[in-house]
Amino acid sequence: MTTHILRITHTVPDFDEWKRMFDSDPLDREGSGVRTFRVERAVDDPNLVFGDLEFDSCEDAERMLVKLRALWERTDMISDASGRIAELVEVGTPSHVGV
């Protein structure tokens, strides 16, 4: 089974306020096919947020990206938003490189 990652990046005026909105799950991550997610933020700019949403299918990731774009359009809490879908090719540890 191929794994698809929807990688998002955006800037928020207040990370804690954004995180409360994220935790309220307005787009129903589980119902939208998200298997796992990660939220990161830049160490040199705590209001620059990155996220990875993992899906079993590219179609689910594409549908979520459409939902996210609609959400980004109707909120002033998010700016400079972008999303891109990638296919997971490999996961490893440094000790296994070249093995």
Coordinates of N, CA, C and O in Angstrom, one line a residue:
M1 N 0.8 -1.2 0.0 CA 0.0 0.0 0.0 C 0.9 1.2 0.0 O 1.8 1.3 0.8
T2 N 0.6 2.2 -0.9 CA 1.3 3.4 -1.0 C 0.8 4.4 0.1 O -0.4 4.5 0.2
T3 N 1.7 5.1 0.7 CA 1.3 6.2 1.6 C 1.5 7.5 1.0 O 2.5 7.8 0.3
H4 N 0.5 8.4 1.1 CA 0.6 9.8 0.6 C 0.6 10.7 1.8 O -0.2 10.6 2.7
I5 N 1.4 11.7 1.7 CA 1.6 12.8 2.7 C 1.1 14.1 2.1 O 1.6 14.5 1.1
L6 N 0.2 14.7 2.8 CA -0.2 16.1 2.5 C 0.7 17.0 3.4 O 0.4 17.0 4.6
R7 N 1.6 17.7 2.9 CA 2.5 18.6 3.6 C 1.9 20.0 3.5 O 1.7 20.6 2.4
I8 N 1.6 20.7 4.7 CA 1.1 22.0 4.7 C 2.1 22.9 5.4 O 2.8 22.5 6.2
T9 N 2.1 24.2 4.9 CA 2.9 25.2 5.5 C 2.1 26.5 5.6 O 1.4 26.8 4.6
H10 N 2.1 27.2 6.7 CA 1.4 28.5 6.8 C 1.9 29.3 8.0 O 2.5 28.7 8.9
T11 N 1.6 30.5 7.9 CA 1.9 31.4 9.0 C 0.7 31.8 9.8 O -0.4 32.0 9.2
V12 N 0.8 31.8 11.1 CA -0.3 32.2 12.0 C 0.1 33.3 12.9 O 1.2 33.5 13.2
P13 N -0.9 34.2 13.3 CA -0.5 35.3 14.1 C -0.3 34.9 15.6 O 0.4 35.5 16.3
D14 N -1.0 33.8 16.0 CA -0.9 33.3 17.4 C -0.9 31.8 17.3 O -2.0 31.2 17.1
F15 N 0.2 31.1 17.6 CA 0.2 29.7 17.5 C -0.8 29.0 18.5 O -1.5 28.1 18.1
D16 N -0.9 29.5 19.7 CA -1.7 28.8 20.7 C -3.2 28.9 20.2 O -4.0 27.9 20.4
E17 N -3.6 30.0 19.7 CA -5.0 30.2 19.2 C -5.2 29.2 18.0 O -6.2 28.6 17.8
W18 N -4.2 29.2 17.1 CA -4.3 28.3 15.9 C -4.4 26.9 16.4 O -5.2 26.1 15.9
K19 N -3.6 26.5 17.4 CA -3.6 25.1 17.8 C -4.9 24.7 18.4 O -5.4 23.6 18.3
R20 N -5.6 25.6 19.1 CA -6.9 25.3 19.6 C -7.9 25.0 18.5 O -8.7 24.1 18.5
M21 N -7.8 25.8 17.4 CA -8.7 25.6 16.2 C -8.3 24.2 15.6 O -9.2 23.4 15.3
F22 N -7.0 23.9 15.5 CA -6.6 22.7 14.9 C -7.1 21.5 15.8 O -7.6 20.5 15.2
D23 N -7.0 21.6 17.1 CA -7.4 20.5 18.0 C -9.0 20.3 17.9 O -9.4 19.2 18.2
S24 N -9.7 21.4 17.5 CA -11.2 21.2 17.4 C -11.5 20.4 16.2 O -12.7 20.0 16.1
D25 N -10.6 20.2 15.3 CA -10.7 19.3 14.2 C -11.9 19.7 13.3 O -12.8 18.9 13.0
P26 N -11.9 20.9 12.7 CA -13.0 21.4 11.9 C -13.2 20.7 10.6 O -14.3 20.7 10.0
L27 N -12.2 19.9 10.2 CA -12.3 19.2 8.9 C -12.4 17.7 9.0 O -12.4 17.0 8.1
D28 N -12.6 17.2 10.3 CA -12.8 15.8 10.5 C -11.7 15.0 9.9 O -11.9 14.3 9.0
R29 N -10.5 15.1 10.5 CA -9.4 14.4 10.0 C -9.6 12.9 9.9 O -9.4 12.3 8.8
E30 N -10.1 12.2 10.9 CA -10.4 10.8 10.8 C -11.4 10.4 9.7 O -11.1 9.6 8.9
G31 N -12.5 11.2 9.7 CA -13.5 10.9 8.6 C -13.0 11.3 7.2 O -13.6 10.8 6.3
S32 N -11.9 12.0 7.1 CA -11.3 12.4 5.9 C -10.2 11.5 5.4 O -9.6 11.7 4.4
G33 N -10.0 10.5 6.2 CA -9.0 9.5 5.8 C -7.6 9.7 6.4 O -6.6 9.0 6.0
V34 N -7.4 10.7 7.3 CA -6.1 10.9 7.8 C -5.7 9.7 8.8 O -6.5 9.4 9.7
R35 N -4.6 9.1 8.5 CA -4.1 8.0 9.4 C -3.3 8.5 10.5 O -3.5 8.1 11.7
T36 N -2.4 9.4 10.2 CA -1.6 10.1 11.3 C -1.3 11.5 10.9 O -1.4 11.8 9.7
F37 N -0.9 12.3 11.8 CA -0.5 13.7 11.5 C 0.6 14.1 12.4 O 0.8 13.6 13.5
R38 N 1.4 15.1 11.9 CA 2.4 15.7 12.7 C 2.3 17.2 12.5 O 2.0 17.7 11.4
V39 N 2.5 17.9 13.6 CA 2.5 19.4 13.6 C 3.9 19.8 14.0 O 4.4 19.4 15.1
E40 N 4.5 20.7 13.3 CA 5.8 21.3 13.6 C 5.7 22.8 13.5 O 4.9 23.3 12.8
R41 N 6.7 23.4 14.1 CA 6.8 24.9 13.9 C 8.3 25.2 13.9 O 9.1 24.6 14.5
A42 N 8.6 26.3 13.2 CA 10.0 26.7 13.0 C 10.6 27.2 14.3 O 9.9 27.9 15.1
V43 N 11.8 26.8 14.6 CA 12.4 27.2 15.8 C 12.8 28.7 15.8 O 12.8 29.3 16.9
D44 N 13.0 29.3 14.6 CA 13.3 30.7 14.5 C 12.1 31.6 14.3 O 12.2 32.8 14.3
D45 N 10.9 31.0 14.2 CA 9.7 31.7 14.0 C 8.5 30.8 14.5 O 8.0 30.0 13.7
P46 N 8.1 30.9 15.7 CA 7.1 29.9 16.3 C 5.7 30.1 15.7 O 4.9 29.3 15.9
N47 N 5.5 31.1 14.8 CA 4.3 31.2 14.1 C 4.3 30.7 12.7 O 3.3 30.8 12.0
L48 N 5.4 30.1 12.3 CA 5.5 29.4 11.1 C 5.2 27.9 11.3 O 6.0 27.3 12.0
V49 N 4.1 27.4 10.8 CA 3.6 26.1 11.1 C 3.8 25.2 9.9 O 3.5 25.6 8.8
F50 N 4.2 24.0 10.2 CA 4.3 22.9 9.2 C 3.4 21.7 9.7 O 3.3 21.5 10.9
G51 N 2.9 21.0 8.7 CA 2.1 19.8 9.1 C 2.2 18.8 8.1 O 2.3 19.1 6.9
D52 N 2.2 17.5 8.5 CA 2.1 16.4 7.6 C 0.9 15.6 8.0 O 0.8 15.1 9.1
L53 N 0.0 15.3 7.0 CA -1.1 14.5 7.2 C -0.9 13.3 6.3 O -0.7 13.4 5.1
E54 N -1.0 12.1 6.9 CA -0.7 10.8 6.1 C -2.0 10.2 5.7 O -3.0 10.0 6.5
F55 N -2.1 9.7 4.5 CA -3.3 9.1 3.9 C -2.9 7.8 3.2 O -1.8 7.6 2.7
D56 N -3.9 6.9 3.1 CA -3.7 5.7 2.3 C -3.8 5.9 0.8 O -3.3 5.1 0.0
S57 N -4.6 7.0 0.4 CA -4.8 7.2 -1.0 C -4.5 8.6 -1.4 O -4.7 9.6 -0.6
C58 N -4.1 8.8 -2.6 CA -3.8 10.2 -3.1 C -5.1 10.9 -3.2 O -5.2 12.1 -3.0
E59 N -6.2 10.2 -3.5 CA -7.5 10.8 -3.7 C -8.0 11.4 -2.3 O -8.5 12.5 -2.3
D60 N -7.8 10.7 -1.2 CA -8.1 11.3 0.1 C -7.3 12.5 0.4 O -7.8 13.5 0.9
A61 N -6.0 12.5 0.1 CA -5.2 13.6 0.3 C -5.6 14.8 -0.5 O -5.7 16.0 -0.1
E62 N -6.0 14.6 -1.8 CA -6.5 15.6 -2.7 C -7.8 16.2 -2.1 O -7.9 17.5 -2.2
R63 N -8.7 15.4 -1.7 CA -9.9 15.9 -1.1 C -9.7 16.8 0.1 O -10.3 17.8 0.3
M64 N -8.7 16.4 1.0 CA -8.4 17.1 2.2 C -7.7 18.5 1.8 O -8.0 19.5 2.4
L65 N -6.9 18.5 0.7 CA -6.3 19.7 0.3 C -7.4 20.7 -0.2 O -7.3 21.9 0.1
V66 N -8.4 20.2 -0.9 CA -9.5 21.1 -1.3 C -10.2 21.7 -0.1 O -10.5 22.9 0.0
K67 N -10.4 20.8 0.9 CA -11.1 21.3 2.2 C -10.2 22.4 2.9 O -10.7 23.4 3.4
L68 N -8.9 22.1 2.9 CA -8.0 23.0 3.6 C -8.0 24.4 2.8 O -8.0 25.4 3.5
R69 N -7.9 24.3 1.5 CA -7.9 25.6 0.8 C -9.2 26.4 1.0 O -9.1 27.6 1.1
A70 N -10.3 25.7 1.1 CA -11.5 26.5 1.5 C -11.5 27.1 2.9 O -11.9 28.2 3.1
L71 N -10.9 26.3 3.8 CA -10.7 26.8 5.2 C -9.8 28.0 5.2 O -10.1 29.1 5.8
W72 N -8.7 27.9 4.5 CA -7.7 29.0 4.4 C -8.4 30.3 3.8 O -8.0 31.4 4.3
E73 N -9.3 30.1 2.9 CA -9.9 31.3 2.3 C -10.9 32.0 3.2 O -11.1 33.2 3.1
R74 N -11.4 31.3 4.2 CA -12.4 31.9 5.0 C -12.0 32.3 6.4 O -12.7 32.6 7.3
T75 N -10.7 32.2 6.7 CA -10.2 32.5 8.0 C -9.0 33.6 7.9 O -8.3 33.5 6.9
D76 N -8.9 34.5 8.9 CA -7.8 35.4 8.9 C -6.7 34.9 9.8 O -5.8 35.6 10.1
M77 N -6.9 33.7 10.3 CA -5.9 33.1 11.3 C -4.7 32.5 10.6 O -3.7 32.2 11.2
I78 N -4.8 32.4 9.2 CA -3.8 31.7 8.5 C -3.4 32.5 7.3 O -4.3 33.0 6.5
S79 N -2.1 32.7 7.0 CA -1.7 33.4 5.8 C -0.5 32.6 5.2 O 0.1 31.7 5.8
D80 N -0.2 32.9 4.0 CA 0.9 32.3 3.2 C 0.8 30.8 3.2 O 1.8 30.1 3.4
A81 N -0.5 30.3 3.1 CA -0.7 28.8 3.2 C -0.4 28.2 1.9 O -0.6 28.7 0.8
S82 N 0.2 27.0 2.0 CA 0.4 26.1 0.8 C 0.3 24.7 1.2 O 0.5 24.3 2.4
G83 N 0.0 23.9 0.3 CA -0.1 22.4 0.5 C 0.3 21.7 -0.7 O 0.1 22.1 -1.8
R84 N 1.0 20.6 -0.4 CA 1.5 19.7 -1.5 C 1.4 18.3 -1.1 O 1.7 17.9 0.0
I85 N 1.1 17.4 -2.1 CA 0.9 16.0 -1.8 C 2.2 15.3 -2.3 O 2.6 15.5 -3.4
A86 N 2.7 14.4 -1.5 CA 3.9 13.6 -1.9 C 3.6 12.1 -1.6 O 2.8 11.8 -0.8
E87 N 4.3 11.3 -2.4 CA 4.2 9.9 -2.2 C 5.4 9.5 -1.3 O 6.5 9.8 -1.7
L88 N 5.1 8.8 -0.2 CA 6.2 8.3 0.6 C 7.0 7.2 -0.1 O 6.5 6.2 -0.6
V89 N 8.3 7.4 -0.2 CA 9.2 6.5 -1.0 C 10.0 5.6 0.0 O 10.1 4.4 -0.2
E90 N 10.5 6.2 1.1 CA 11.3 5.4 2.0 C 11.3 6.0 3.3 O 11.3 7.2 3.5
V91 N 11.4 5.2 4.3 CA 11.6 5.6 5.7 C 12.8 4.8 6.3 O 12.8 3.6 6.0
G92 N 13.7 5.4 6.9 CA 14.9 4.6 7.4 C 15.6 5.4 8.6 O 15.1 6.4 9.0
T93 N 16.7 4.8 9.0 CA 17.5 5.5 10.0 C 18.9 5.6 9.4 O 19.3 4.9 8.4
P94 N 19.7 6.5 9.9 CA 21.0 6.7 9.3 C 21.9 5.5 9.2 O 22.7 5.3 8.3
S95 N 21.7 4.6 10.2 CA 22.6 3.4 10.2 C 22.2 2.4 9.1 O 22.9 1.5 8.8
H96 N 21.1 2.6 8.4 CA 20.6 1.7 7.3 C 20.8 2.3 6.0 O 20.4 1.7 5.0
V97 N 21.4 3.5 5.9 CA 21.6 4.1 4.6 C 22.7 3.3 3.8 O 23.7 2.9 4.3
G98 N 22.3 3.0 2.6 CA 23.2 2.2 1.7 C 23.3 0.7 2.0 O 24.1 0.0 1.4
V99 N 22.4 0.2 2.8 CA 22.4 -1.2 3.1 C 21.6 -1.9 2.1 O 20.6 -1.5 1.7

